[in-house]
XYZ file of C-alpha atoms in Angstrom:
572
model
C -0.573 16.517 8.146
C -3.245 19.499 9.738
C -3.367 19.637 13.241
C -7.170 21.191 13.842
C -9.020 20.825 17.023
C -10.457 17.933 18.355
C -14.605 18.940 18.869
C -14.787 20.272 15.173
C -14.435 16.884 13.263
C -16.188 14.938 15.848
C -19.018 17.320 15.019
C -18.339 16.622 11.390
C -17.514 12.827 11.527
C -21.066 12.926 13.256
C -23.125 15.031 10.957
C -20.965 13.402 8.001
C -22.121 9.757 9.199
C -25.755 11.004 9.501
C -25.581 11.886 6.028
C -24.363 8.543 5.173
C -27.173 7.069 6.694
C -29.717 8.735 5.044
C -28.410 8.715 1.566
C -26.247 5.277 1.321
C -25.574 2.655 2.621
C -23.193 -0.064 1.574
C -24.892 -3.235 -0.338
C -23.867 -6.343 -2.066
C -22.985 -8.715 0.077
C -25.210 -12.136 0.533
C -24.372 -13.595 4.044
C -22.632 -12.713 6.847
C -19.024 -13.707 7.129
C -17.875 -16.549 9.577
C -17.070 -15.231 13.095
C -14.055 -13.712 13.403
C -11.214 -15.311 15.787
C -9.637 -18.015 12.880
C -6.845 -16.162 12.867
C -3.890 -15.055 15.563
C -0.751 -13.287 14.744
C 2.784 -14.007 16.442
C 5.603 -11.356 16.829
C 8.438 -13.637 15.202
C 10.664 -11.035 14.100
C 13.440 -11.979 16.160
C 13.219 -15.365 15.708
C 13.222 -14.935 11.979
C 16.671 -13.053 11.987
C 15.366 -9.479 11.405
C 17.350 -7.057 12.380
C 16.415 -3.749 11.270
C 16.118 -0.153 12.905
C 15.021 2.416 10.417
C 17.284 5.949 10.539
C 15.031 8.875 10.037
C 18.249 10.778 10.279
C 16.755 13.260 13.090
C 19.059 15.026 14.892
C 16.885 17.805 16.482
C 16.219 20.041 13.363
C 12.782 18.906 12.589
C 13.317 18.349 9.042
C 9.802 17.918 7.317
C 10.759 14.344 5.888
C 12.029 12.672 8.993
C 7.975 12.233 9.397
C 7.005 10.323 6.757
C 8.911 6.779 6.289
C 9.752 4.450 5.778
C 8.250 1.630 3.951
C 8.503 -2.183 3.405
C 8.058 -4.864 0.805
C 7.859 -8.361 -0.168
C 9.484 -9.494 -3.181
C 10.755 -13.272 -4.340
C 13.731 -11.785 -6.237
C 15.273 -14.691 -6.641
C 12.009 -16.798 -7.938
C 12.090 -19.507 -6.176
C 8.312 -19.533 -4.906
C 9.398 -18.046 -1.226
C 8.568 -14.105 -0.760
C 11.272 -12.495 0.826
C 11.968 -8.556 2.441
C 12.592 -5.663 1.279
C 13.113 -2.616 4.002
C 13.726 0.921 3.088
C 15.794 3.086 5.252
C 16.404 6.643 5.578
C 20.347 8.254 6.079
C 21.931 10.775 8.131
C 21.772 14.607 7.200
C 25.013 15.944 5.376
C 26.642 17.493 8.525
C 25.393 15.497 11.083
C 26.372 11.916 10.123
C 26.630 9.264 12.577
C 25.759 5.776 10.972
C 25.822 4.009 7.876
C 22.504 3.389 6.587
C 21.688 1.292 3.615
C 18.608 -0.434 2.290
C 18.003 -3.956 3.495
C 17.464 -7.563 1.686
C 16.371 -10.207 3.564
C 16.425 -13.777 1.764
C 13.913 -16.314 2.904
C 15.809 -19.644 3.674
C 12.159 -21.274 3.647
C 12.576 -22.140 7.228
C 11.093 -19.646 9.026
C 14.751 -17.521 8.838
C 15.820 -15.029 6.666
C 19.338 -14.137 6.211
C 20.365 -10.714 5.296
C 21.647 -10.871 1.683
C 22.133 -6.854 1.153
C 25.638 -6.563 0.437
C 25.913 -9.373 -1.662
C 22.998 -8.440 -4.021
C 24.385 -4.916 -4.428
C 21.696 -3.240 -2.712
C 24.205 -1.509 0.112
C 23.781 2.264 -0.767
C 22.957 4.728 1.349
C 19.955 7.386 0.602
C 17.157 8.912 2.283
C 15.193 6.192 0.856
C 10.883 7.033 1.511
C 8.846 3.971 -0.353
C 9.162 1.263 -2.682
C 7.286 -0.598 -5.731
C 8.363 -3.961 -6.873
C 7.745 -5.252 -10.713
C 9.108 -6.692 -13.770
C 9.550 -3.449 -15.678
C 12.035 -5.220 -18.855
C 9.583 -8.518 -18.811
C 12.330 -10.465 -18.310
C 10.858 -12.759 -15.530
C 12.655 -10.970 -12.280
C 11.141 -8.309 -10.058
C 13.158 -5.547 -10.198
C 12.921 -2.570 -7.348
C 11.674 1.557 -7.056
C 12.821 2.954 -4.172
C 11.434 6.692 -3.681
C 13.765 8.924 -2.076
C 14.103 12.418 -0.669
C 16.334 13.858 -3.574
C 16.852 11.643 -6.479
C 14.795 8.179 -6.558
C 16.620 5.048 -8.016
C 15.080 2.058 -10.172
C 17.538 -1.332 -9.079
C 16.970 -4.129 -12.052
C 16.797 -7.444 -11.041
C 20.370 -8.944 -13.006
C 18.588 -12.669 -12.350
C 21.278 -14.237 -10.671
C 20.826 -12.487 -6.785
C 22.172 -9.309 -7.643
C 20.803 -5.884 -9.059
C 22.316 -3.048 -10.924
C 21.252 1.055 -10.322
C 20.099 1.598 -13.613
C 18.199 4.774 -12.828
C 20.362 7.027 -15.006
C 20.134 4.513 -17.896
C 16.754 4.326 -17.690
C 16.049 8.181 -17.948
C 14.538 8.639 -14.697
C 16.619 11.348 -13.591
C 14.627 14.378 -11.907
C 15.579 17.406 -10.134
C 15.342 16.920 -6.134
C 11.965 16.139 -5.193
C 10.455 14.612 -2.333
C 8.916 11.636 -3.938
C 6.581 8.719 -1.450
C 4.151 5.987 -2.437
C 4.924 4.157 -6.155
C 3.048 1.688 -8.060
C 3.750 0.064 -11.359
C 0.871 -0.273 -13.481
C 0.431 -0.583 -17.550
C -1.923 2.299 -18.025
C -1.557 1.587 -21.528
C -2.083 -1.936 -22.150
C 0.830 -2.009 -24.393
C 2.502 -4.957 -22.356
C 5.084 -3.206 -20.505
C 5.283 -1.536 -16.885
C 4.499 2.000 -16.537
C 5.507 4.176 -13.752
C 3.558 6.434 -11.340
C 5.424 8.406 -8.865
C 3.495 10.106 -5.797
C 5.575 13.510 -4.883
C 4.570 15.495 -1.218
C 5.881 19.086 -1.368
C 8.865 21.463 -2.376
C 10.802 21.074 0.446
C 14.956 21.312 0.793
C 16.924 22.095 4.075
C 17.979 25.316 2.947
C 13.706 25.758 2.634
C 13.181 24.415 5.961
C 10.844 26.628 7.776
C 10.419 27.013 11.455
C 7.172 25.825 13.565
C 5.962 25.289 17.146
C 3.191 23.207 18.619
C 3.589 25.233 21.858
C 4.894 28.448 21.172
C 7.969 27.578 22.688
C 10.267 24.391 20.837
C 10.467 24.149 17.203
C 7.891 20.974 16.060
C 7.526 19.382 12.709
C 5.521 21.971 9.876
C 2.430 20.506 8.387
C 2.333 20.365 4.786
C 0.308 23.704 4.394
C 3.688 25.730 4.912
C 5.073 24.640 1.798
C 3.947 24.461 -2.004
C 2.946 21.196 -3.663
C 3.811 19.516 -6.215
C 2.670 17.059 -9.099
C 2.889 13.543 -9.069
C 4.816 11.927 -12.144
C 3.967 9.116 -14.888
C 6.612 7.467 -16.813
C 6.100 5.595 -19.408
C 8.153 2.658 -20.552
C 9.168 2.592 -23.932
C 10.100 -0.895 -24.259
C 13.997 -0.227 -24.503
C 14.921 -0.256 -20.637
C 14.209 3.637 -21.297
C 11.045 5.788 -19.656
C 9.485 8.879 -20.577
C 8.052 11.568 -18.577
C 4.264 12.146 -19.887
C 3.042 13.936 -16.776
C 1.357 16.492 -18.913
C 0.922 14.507 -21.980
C -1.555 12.316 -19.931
C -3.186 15.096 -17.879
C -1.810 14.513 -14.757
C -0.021 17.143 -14.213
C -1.515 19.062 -10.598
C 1.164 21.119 -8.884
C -0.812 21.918 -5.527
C -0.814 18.227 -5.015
C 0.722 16.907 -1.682
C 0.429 13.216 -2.727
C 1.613 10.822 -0.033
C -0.403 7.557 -1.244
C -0.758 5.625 -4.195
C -3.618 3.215 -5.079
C -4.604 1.514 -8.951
C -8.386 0.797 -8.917
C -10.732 0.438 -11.772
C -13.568 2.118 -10.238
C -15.654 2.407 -13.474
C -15.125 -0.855 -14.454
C -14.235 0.111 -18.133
C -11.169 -2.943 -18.098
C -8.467 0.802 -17.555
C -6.609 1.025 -14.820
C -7.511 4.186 -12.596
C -5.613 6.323 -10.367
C -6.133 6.987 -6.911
C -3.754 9.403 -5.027
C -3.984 10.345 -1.102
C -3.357 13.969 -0.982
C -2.153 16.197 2.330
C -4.325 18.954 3.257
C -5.204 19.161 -0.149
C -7.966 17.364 -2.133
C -7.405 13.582 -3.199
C -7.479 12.995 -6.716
C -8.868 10.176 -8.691
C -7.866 10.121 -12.219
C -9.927 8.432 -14.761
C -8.357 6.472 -17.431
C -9.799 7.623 -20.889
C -8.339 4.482 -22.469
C -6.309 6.581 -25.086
C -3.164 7.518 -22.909
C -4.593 10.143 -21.056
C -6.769 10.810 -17.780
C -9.739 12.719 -16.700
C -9.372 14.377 -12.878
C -13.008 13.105 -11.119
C -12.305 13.229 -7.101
C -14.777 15.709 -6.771
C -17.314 14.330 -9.001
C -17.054 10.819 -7.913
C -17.407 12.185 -3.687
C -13.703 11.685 -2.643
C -12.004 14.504 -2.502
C -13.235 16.000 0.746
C -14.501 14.621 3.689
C -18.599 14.381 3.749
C -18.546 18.151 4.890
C -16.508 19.386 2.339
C -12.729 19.229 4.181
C -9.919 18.041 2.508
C -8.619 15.743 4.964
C -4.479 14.558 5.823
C -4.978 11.880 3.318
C -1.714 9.353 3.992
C -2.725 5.507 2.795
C -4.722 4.751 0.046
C -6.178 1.429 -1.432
C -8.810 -0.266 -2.990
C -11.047 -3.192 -3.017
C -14.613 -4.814 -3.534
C -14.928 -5.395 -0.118
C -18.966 -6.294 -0.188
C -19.342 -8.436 -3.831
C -21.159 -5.412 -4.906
C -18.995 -6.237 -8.508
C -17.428 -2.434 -7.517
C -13.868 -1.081 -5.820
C -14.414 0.846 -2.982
C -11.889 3.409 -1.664
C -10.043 3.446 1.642
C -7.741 6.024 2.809
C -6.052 6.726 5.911
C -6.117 10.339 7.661
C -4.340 12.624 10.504
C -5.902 12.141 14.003
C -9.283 13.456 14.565
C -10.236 12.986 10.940
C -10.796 9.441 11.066
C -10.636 6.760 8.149
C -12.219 7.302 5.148
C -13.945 4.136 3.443
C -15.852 5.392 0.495
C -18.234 2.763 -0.885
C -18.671 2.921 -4.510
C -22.390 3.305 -5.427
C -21.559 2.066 -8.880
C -23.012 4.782 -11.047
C -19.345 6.948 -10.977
C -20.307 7.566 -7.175
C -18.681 7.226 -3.987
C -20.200 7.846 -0.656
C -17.666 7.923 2.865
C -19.672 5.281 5.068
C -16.954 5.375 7.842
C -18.624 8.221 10.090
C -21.793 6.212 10.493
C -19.640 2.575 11.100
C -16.805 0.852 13.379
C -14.410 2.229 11.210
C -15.234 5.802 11.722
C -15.392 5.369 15.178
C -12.578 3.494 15.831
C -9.895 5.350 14.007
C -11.367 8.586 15.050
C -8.244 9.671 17.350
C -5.481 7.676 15.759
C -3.119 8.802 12.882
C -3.132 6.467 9.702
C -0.455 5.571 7.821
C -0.338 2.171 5.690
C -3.791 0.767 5.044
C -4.949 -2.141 2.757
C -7.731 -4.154 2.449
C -6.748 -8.191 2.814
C -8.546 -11.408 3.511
C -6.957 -12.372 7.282
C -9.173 -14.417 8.103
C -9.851 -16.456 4.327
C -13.493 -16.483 4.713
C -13.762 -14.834 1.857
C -14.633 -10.835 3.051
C -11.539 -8.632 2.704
C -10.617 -7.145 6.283
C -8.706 -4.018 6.849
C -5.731 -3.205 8.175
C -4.364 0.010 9.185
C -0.913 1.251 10.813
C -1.086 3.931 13.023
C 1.385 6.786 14.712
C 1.578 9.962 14.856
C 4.458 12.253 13.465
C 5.459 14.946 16.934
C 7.239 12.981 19.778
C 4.967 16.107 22.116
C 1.893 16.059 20.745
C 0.088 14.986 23.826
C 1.725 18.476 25.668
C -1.601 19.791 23.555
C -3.633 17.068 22.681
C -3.936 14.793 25.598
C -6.242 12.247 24.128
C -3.694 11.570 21.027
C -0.410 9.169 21.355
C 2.844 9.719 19.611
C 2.934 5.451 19.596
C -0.551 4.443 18.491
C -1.411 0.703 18.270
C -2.785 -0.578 14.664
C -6.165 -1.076 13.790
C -7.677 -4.404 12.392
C -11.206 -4.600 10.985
C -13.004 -7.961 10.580
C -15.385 -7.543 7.360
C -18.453 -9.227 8.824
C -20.414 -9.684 5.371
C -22.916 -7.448 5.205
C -21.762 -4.290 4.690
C -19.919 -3.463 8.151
C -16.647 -4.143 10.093
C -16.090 -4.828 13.727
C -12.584 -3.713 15.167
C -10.802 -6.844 16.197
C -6.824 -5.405 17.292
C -6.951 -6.572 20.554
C -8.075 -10.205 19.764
C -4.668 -10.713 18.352
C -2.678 -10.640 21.330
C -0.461 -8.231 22.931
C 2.131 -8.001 20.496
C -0.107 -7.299 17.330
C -1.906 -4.486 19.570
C 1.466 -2.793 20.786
C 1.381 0.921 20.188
C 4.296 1.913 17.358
C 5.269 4.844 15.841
C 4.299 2.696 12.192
C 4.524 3.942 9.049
C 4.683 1.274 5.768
C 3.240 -2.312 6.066
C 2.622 -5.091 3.691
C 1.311 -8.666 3.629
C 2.774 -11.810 2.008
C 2.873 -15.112 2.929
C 6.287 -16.565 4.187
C 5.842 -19.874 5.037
C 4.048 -21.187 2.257
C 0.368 -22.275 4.310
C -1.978 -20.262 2.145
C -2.321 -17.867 5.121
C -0.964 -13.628 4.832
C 1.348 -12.804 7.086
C 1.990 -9.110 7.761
C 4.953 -6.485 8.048
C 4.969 -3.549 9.802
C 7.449 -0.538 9.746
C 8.460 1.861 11.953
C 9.695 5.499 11.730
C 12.645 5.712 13.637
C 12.218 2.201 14.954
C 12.659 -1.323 14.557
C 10.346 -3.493 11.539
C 8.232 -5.976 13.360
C 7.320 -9.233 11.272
C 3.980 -11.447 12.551
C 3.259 -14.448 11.132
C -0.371 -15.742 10.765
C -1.435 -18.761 12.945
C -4.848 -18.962 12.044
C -7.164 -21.947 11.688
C -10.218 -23.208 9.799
C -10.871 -21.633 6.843
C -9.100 -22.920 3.694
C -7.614 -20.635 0.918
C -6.670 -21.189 -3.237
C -3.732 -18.554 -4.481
C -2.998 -17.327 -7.824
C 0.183 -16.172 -9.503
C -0.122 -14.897 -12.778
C 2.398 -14.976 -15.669
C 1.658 -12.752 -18.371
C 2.516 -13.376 -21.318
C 0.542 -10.752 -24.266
C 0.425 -9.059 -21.043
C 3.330 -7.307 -18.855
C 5.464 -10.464 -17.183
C 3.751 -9.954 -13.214
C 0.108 -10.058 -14.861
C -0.576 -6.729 -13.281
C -3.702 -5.041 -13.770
C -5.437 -8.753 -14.276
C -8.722 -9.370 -12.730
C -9.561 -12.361 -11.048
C -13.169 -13.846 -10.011
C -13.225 -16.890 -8.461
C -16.408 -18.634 -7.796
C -17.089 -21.374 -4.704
C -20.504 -22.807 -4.191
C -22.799 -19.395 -4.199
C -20.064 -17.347 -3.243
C -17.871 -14.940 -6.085
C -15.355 -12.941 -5.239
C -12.855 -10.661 -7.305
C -9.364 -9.208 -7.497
C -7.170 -7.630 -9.624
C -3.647 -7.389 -9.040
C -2.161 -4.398 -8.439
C 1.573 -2.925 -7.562
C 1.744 -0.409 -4.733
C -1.633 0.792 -2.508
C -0.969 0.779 1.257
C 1.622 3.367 2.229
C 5.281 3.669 0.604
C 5.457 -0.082 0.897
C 4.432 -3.430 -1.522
C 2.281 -6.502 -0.696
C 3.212 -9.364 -2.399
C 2.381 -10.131 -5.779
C 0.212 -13.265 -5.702
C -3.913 -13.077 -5.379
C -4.476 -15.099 -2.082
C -8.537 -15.894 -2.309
C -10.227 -17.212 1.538
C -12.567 -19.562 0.321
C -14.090 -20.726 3.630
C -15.097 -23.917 4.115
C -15.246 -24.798 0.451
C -12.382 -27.335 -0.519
C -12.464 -26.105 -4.243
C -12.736 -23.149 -6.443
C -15.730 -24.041 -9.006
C -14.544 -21.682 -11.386
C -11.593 -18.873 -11.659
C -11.983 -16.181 -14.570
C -8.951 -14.600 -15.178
C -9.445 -11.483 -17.499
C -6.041 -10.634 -18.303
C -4.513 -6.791 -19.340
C -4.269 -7.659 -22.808
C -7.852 -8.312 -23.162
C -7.810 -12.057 -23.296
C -9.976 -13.718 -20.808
C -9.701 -17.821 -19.316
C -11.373 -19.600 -17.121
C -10.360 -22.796 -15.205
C -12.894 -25.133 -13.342
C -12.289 -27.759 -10.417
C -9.611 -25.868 -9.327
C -8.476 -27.386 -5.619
C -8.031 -25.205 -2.527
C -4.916 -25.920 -0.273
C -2.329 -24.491 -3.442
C -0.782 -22.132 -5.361
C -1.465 -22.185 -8.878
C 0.953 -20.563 -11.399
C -1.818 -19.656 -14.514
C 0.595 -18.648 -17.382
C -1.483 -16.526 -20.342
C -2.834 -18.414 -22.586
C -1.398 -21.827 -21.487
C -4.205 -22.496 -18.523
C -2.065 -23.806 -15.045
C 1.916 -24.626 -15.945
C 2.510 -25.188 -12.092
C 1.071 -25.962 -8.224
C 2.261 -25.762 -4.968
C 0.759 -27.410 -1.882
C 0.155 -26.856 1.386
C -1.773 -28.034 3.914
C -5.358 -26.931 4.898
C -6.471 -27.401 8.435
């Protein structure tokens, strides 16, 4: 997390978006999306019983990792077609202890209400908890939970009957101390089962703690350049409840890496799922999948390991998307203030080009510090938005940098179909556009109308849940059910055709920022009242397609057995 001065990357955003202009520009889309303004957001966290403050555990020290969380998910652990909450929490320093702080389960009581179920499913243990990644790594049909720590990370299986068991140990994932963030399950491997990736951030202990000063005066929080990196991890799962550590074995071992986000893409399009990690100060990476069990390192290749003038940037948030029907995922990842986003468009020949400096997005997010960031359809017209969570990490940072806020408000970008966004935070109301010290976020829909609703984290702070109250536009969602394939159906990609338009999207654990959207496909589909077709090409190679399918549901597509269930809800 750099801190560099303000008039040297607004000369480079600016002489980094006139490149842009003159080499690429984004392309595929066909019309312009419908107007934005179908959707609103309402703050009902308090109404829906949430009641969490996040403990960074700060108690004047500055300790590096009291920056960086926490994050949030939504999971239906209990399968019964209602998403509910997952919030990670951090824990007092040995020494200084003044709360209990455990993780918290929220169950969705399908009302609008959630009642905290923590202690009863087992999930009441105290760590200094970072991220989390939700999937069925045993295949036996319940999400089970990786939450990434400071110190020893712990995998919670899903026992199928409310409750889950630490089966970390067990399971062989066991690792000296490390600082470990962002997560994401993904079969890299198409052997059927859940693999692991594991996004570490630097070497970093109390008894390592070094001392730094904004001002020359009070100790402030060290960016990441003051201590060593360190290389992400891949575990693979053996099939026995077991995983095994093929970092190297797969090529992905990097020890100057300072990885704080975590996206799956498949940016060649070869049917292998990718890696994308958002690295601090140092380079991003974007591993290629060679489709044998290992992976090729092509960041700098492919354009997106540096900024267009050759900086690598505070990368934080990372995720992926074909945001313009160009058939192609582009990038997105979120950076310190003055850096701006990055939205690299992929050019589709193994190239990526950063079309933020020259665009809304650039120009918007120029001053604000990034955290969570994901591409999602708000709106359901069909275009996938973005939104990002902002704040920065030093309570003082406007004693010497008066145009930057410790509590930023977020960003939200309304994809207008051609290419370009338009920023559209303060449309939402005052709520949505209240400045937070944010962190994770993640979107899932908890009432059942078709429409993503959104969760927000804050370090330090209180969660904030807003519920999506828009109108107009109707919407088709798709669960998967693998069956050939691992249990979720991640790593399946979807197209679904409407009239003229096509739009695809596989599905995909972790992205964002330590935290996990929900896993069903939601597809905006406008004013059309029916998908004409939906193409389902699942991990294990098989591919279906269903036609006629009606909007206004959830379909449950099980592999290799077509739809085995619906769920309606109303379109307006």
């Amino acid at each position: 997390m750099r801190k560099v001065h303000f008039a040297t990357f607004l000369f480079a955003g600016l002489a980094a978006g006139m490149m842009a202009g003159l080499f690429a520009a984004p392309g595929g889309a066909q019309r312009p999306a419908s107007p934005a303004g179908t959707a609103t957001f309402r703050d009902v966290t308090r109404e829906a019983g949430i009641r969490f403050v996040h403990n960074s555990g700060a108690f004047g020290k500055k300790y590096l990792p009291e920056t960086l969380g926490p994050g949030v998910a939504f999971i239906d652990y209990d399968n019964d077609g209602w998403p509910d909450i997952l919030l990670v929490n951090g824990m007092d320093w040995s020494g200084h202890v003044r709360q209990h702080s455990t993780l918290k389960l929220y169950h969705n009581n399908h009302d609008g209400t959630f009642t905290d179920v923590t202690h009863k499913a087992g999930l009441d243990v105290e760590l200094y908890g970072m991220g989390v990644a939700v999937g069925d790594y045993d295949n036996d049909g319940w999400d089970d939970i990786f939450i990434t720590a400071y110190g020893q990370s712990r995998l919670f299986r899903n026992n199928g009957n409310g409750t889950f068991s630490d089966v970390t140990k067990k399971a062989g994932l066991t690792t000296d101390p490390e600082l470990s963030t962002s997560a994401a399950w993904v079969d890299y491997d198409k052997d059927g089962r859940l693999d692991l990736v594991v996004g570490n951030y630097v070497q970093w202990s109390p008894e390592k703690d070094l001392y730094c000063t904004l001002d020359g005066k009070a100790k402030s929080y060290c960016t990441p350049e003051s201590y060593p990196g360190t290389s992400a991890r891949l575990w693979h799962n053996r099939g026995d409840g077991t995983f095994e550590d093929v970092t190297r074995k797969a090529g992905l071992y990097e020890p100057t890496s300072k990885t704080l986000g975590v996206a799956i893409l498949d940016y060649d399009n070869d049917g292998w799922p990718d890696f994308l990690f958002a690295n601090d100060t140092q380079p991003n990476k974007l591993y290629r999948n060679n489709g044998n069990g290992t992976f090729s390192e092509k960041g700098v290749i492919a354009g997106v390991a540096f900024s267009e003038d050759g900086i690598a940037r505070a990368g934080m948030g990372a995720d992926a998307a074909d945001y313009d029907r160009s058939g192609h995922a582009s990038v997105l990842i979120s950076n310190f203030s003055n850096q701006m986003l990055s939205l690299y468009h992929n050019e589709g020949n193994g190239l990526f080009v950063d079309v933020a400096p020259s665009s809304e997005v650039g120009r918007a997010s120029l001053l604000t510090l990034g955290f969570a960031c994901f591409f999602w359809d708000y709106d359901l017209d069909g275009w996938p938005d973005i939104f990002v969570a902002n704040g920065h990490i030093d309570p003082d940072i406007q004693k010497v940098q008066a145009n930057v806020r410790y509590a930023e408000p977020p960003h939200l970008f309304h994809n207008l179909g051609n290419g370009k966004f338009i920023e559209t935070t303060r449309a939402m109301g005052g709520a949505f556009n209240q400045p937070r010290v944010a962190r994770g976020a993640a979107y899932g829909d908890i009432n059942n109308d078709g429409r993503p609703d959104l969760l927000i984290a804050s370090n330090g702070g209180a969660s904030a849940l807003f519920r999506n109250e828009g109108r107009g536009n109707s919407s088709l969602r798709v669960k998967l059910v693998g069956t050939r394939s691992n249990r979720d159906g991640i790593g399946a990609v979807v197209r679904v055709t409407a009239g003229r338009d096509a739009q695809t999207q596989m599905l995909r654990s972790g992205s964002s920022y330590l935290s996990s959207s929900e896993l069903v496909l939601t597809f905006g589909l406008g004013a059309h009242r029916q998908a004409d077709e939906i193409e389902i090409r699942w991990p294990s190679g098989q591919t279906e397609r269903l036609a006629k399918v009606a909007a206004g549901q959830t379909v449950t597509v099980t592999e290799g057995r077509g739809i085995t269930s619906t769920r309606a809800y109303e379109v307006k």
